[in-house]
PDB file of C-alpha atoms in Angstrom:
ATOM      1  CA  UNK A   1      56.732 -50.296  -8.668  1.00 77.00           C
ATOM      2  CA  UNK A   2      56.446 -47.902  -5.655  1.00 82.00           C
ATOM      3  CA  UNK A   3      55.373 -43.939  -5.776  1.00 84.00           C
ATOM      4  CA  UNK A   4      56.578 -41.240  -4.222  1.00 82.00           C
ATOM      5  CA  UNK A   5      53.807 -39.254  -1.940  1.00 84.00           C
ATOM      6  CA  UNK A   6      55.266 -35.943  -1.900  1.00 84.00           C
ATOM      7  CA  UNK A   7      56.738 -34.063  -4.917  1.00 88.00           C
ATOM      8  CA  UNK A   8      59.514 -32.737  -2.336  1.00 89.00           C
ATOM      9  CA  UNK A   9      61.323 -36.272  -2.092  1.00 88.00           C
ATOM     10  CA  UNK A  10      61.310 -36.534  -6.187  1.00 89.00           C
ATOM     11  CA  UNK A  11      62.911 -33.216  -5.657  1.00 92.00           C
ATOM     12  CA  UNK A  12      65.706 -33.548  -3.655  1.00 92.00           C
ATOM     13  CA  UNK A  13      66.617 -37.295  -4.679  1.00 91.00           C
ATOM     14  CA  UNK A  14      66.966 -35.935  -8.350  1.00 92.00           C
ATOM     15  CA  UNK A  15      69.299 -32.869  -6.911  1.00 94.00           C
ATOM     16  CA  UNK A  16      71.305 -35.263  -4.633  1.00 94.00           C
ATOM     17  CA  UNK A  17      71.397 -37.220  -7.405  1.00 93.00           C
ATOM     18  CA  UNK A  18      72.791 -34.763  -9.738  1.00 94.00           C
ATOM     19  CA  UNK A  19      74.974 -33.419  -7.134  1.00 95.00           C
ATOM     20  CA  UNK A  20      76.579 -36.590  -6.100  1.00 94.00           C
ATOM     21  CA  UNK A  21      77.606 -36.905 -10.002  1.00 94.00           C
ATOM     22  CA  UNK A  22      79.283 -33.343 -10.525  1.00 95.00           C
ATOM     23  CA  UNK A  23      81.111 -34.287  -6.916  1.00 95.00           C
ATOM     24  CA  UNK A  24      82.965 -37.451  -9.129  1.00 93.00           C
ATOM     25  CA  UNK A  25      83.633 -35.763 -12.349  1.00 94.00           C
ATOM     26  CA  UNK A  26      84.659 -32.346 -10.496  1.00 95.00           C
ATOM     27  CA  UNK A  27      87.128 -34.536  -8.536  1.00 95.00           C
ATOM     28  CA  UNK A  28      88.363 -36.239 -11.168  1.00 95.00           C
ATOM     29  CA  UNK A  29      89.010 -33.072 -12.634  1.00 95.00           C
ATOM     30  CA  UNK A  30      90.930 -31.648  -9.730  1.00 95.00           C
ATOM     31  CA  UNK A  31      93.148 -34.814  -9.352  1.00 95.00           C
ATOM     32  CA  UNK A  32      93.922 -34.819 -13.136  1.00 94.00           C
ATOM     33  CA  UNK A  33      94.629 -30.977 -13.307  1.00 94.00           C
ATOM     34  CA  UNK A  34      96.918 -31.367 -10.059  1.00 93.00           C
ATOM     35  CA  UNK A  35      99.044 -33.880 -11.360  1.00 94.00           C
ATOM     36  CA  UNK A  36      99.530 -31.561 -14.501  1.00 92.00           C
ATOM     37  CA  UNK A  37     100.083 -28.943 -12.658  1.00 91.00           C
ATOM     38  CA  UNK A  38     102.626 -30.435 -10.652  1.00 90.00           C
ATOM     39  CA  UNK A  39     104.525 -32.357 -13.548  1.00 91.00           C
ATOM     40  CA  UNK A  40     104.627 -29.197 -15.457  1.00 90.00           C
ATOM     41  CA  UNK A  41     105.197 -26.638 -12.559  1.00 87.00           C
ATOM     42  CA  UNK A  42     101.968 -23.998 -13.466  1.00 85.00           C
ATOM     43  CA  UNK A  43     101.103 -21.774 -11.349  1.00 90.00           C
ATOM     44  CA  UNK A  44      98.050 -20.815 -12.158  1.00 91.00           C
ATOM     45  CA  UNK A  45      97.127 -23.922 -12.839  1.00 91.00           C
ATOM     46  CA  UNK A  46      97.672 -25.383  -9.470  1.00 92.00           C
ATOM     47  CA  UNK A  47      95.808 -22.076  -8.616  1.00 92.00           C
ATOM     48  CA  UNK A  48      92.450 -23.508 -10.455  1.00 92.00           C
ATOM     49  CA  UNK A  49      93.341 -26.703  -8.828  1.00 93.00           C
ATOM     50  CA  UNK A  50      93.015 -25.293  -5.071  1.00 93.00           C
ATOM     51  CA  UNK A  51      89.713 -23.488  -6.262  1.00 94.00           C
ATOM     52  CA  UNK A  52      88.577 -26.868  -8.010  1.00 94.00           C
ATOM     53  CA  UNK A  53      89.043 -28.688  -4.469  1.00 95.00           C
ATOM     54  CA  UNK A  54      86.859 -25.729  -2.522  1.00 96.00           C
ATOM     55  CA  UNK A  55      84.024 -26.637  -4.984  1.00 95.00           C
ATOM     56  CA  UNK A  56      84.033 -30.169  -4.332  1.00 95.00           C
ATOM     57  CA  UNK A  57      84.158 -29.230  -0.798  1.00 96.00           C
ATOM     58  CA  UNK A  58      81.108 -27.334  -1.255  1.00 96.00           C
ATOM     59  CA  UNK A  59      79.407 -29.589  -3.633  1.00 95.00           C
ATOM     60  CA  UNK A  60      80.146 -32.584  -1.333  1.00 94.00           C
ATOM     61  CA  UNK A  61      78.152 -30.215   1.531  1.00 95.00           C
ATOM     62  CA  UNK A  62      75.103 -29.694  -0.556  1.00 94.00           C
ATOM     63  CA  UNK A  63      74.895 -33.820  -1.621  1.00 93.00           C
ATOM     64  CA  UNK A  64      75.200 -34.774   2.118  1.00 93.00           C
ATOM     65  CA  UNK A  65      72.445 -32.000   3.096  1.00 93.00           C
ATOM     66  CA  UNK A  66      69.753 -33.072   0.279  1.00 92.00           C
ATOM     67  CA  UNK A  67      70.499 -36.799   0.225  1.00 90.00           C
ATOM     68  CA  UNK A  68      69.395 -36.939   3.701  1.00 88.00           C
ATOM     69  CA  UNK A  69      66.225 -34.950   2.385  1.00 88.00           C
ATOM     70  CA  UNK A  70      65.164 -37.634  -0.031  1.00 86.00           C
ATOM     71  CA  UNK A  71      63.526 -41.156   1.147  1.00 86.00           C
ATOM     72  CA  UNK A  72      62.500 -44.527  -0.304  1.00 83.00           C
ATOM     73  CA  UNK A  73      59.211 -44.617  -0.921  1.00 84.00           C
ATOM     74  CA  UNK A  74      58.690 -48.189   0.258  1.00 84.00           C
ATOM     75  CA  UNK A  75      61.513 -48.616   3.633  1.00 85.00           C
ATOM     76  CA  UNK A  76      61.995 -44.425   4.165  1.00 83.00           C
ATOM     77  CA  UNK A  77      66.034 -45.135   4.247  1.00 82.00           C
ATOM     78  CA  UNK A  78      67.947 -42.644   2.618  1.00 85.00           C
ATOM     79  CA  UNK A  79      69.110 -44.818  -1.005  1.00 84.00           C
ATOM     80  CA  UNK A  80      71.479 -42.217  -1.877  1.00 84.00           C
ATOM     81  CA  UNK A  81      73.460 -42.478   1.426  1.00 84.00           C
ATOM     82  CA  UNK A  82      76.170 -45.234   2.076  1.00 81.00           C
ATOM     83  CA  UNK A  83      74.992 -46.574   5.522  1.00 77.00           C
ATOM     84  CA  UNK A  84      76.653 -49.698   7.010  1.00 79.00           C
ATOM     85  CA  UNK A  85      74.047 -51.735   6.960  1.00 79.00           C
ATOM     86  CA  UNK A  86      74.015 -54.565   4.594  1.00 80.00           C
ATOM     87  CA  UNK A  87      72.401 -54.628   0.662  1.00 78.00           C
ATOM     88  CA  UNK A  88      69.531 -56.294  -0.198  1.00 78.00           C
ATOM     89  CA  UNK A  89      70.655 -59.218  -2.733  1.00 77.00           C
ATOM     90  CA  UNK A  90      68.715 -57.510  -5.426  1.00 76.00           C
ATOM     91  CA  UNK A  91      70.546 -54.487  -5.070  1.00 75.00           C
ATOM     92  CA  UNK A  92      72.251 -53.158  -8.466  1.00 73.00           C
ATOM     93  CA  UNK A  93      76.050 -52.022  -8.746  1.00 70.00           C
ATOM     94  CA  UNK A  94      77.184 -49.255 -11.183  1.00 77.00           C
ATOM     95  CA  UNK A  95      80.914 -49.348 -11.270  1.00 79.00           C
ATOM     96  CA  UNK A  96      81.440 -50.600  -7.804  1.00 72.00           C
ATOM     97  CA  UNK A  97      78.655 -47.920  -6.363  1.00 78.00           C
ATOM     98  CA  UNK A  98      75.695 -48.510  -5.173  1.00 80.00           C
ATOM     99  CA  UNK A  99      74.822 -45.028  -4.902  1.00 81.00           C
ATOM    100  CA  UNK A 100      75.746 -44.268  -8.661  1.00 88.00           C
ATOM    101  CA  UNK A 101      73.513 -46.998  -9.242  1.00 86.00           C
ATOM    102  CA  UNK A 102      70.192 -44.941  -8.045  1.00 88.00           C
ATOM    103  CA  UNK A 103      72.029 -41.382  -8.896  1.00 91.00           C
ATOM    104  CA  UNK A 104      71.819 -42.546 -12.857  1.00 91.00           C
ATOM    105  CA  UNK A 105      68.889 -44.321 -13.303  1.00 89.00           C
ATOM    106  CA  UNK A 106      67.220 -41.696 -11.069  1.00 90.00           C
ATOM    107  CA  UNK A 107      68.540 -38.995 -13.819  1.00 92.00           C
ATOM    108  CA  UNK A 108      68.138 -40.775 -16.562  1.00 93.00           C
ATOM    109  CA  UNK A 109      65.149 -42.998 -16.343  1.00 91.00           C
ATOM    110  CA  UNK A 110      63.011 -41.378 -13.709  1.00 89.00           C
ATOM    111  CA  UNK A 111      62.968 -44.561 -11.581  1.00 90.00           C
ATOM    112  CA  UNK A 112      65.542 -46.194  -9.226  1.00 87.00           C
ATOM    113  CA  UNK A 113      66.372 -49.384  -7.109  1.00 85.00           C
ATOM    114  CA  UNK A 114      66.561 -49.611  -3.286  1.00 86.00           C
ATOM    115  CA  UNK A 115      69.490 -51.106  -2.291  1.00 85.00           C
ATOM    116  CA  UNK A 116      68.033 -51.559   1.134  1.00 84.00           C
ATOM    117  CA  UNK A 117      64.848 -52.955   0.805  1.00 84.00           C
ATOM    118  CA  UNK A 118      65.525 -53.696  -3.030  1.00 82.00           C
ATOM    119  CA  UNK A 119      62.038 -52.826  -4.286  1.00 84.00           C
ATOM    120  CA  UNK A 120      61.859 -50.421  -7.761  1.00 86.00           C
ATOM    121  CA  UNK A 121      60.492 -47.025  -7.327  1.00 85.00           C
ATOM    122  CA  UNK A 122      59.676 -44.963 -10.031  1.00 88.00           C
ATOM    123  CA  UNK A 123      59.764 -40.931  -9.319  1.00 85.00           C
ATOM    124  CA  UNK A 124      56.219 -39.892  -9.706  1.00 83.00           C
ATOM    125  CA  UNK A 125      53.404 -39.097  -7.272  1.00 85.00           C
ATOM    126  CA  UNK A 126      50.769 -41.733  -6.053  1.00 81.00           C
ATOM    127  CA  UNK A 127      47.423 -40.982  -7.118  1.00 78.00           C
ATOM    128  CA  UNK A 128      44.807 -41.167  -4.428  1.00 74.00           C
ATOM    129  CA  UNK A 129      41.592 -41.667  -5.524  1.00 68.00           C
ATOM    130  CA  UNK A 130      38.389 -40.031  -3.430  1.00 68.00           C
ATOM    131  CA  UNK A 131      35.419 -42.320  -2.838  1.00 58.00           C
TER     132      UNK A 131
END
């Protein structure tokens, strides 16, 4: 299990992390109100719907910004970017992603797989010890 060095890349993999969940759910919103709004002609509605799409635009900006902020621990790639180059075979899936893979076990156990190098990190500091 590898440790983080600085409390900044905890940081900004846990708000990348968070951020790259809203951006799903807020766009399945907007696609789901859309086609209601269309099927039933509303207005205002299809007004919510436009504003709905801005904030996934600008949630989508602040994932891509901090996600390039946070670093594995172990390789210093960028686990919550899709990069072409190819998984390690240890890598984990979550529905098809690997991303959503290290956003929810980053949120909800503190710790997170690679896929790159495919070592576990957990999200706390190294201790060094002075000797």
């Amino acid at each position: 299990m590898h440790l983080f060095r600085t409390k900044r890349h905890i940081f900004w993999l846990k708000i990348s992390a968070l951020h790259f969940i809203i951006l799903h759910l807020a766009a399945c919103a907007v696609v789901i109100s859309a086609f209601v709004a269309y099927l039933n002609t509303d207005q205002e509605l299809m007004a919510w719907t436009l504003i709905g799409m801005g904030a996934c635009v600008w949630i989508g900006l602040v994932y891509r910004m901090t996600a390039g902020m946070s670093n594995c621990p172990l390789c210093h790639s960028e686990p919550m970017l899709s990069k072409e180059c190819s998984k390690h075979s240890n890598a984990i899936r979550f529905m098809g992603s690997y991303r959503l893979s290290v956003a929810t076990t980053t949120l909800l156990r503190h710790q997170f797989r690679c896929p790159y190098c495919g070592e576990s990190s957990r999200c706390s500091l190294r201790i060094y010890k002075k000797g």
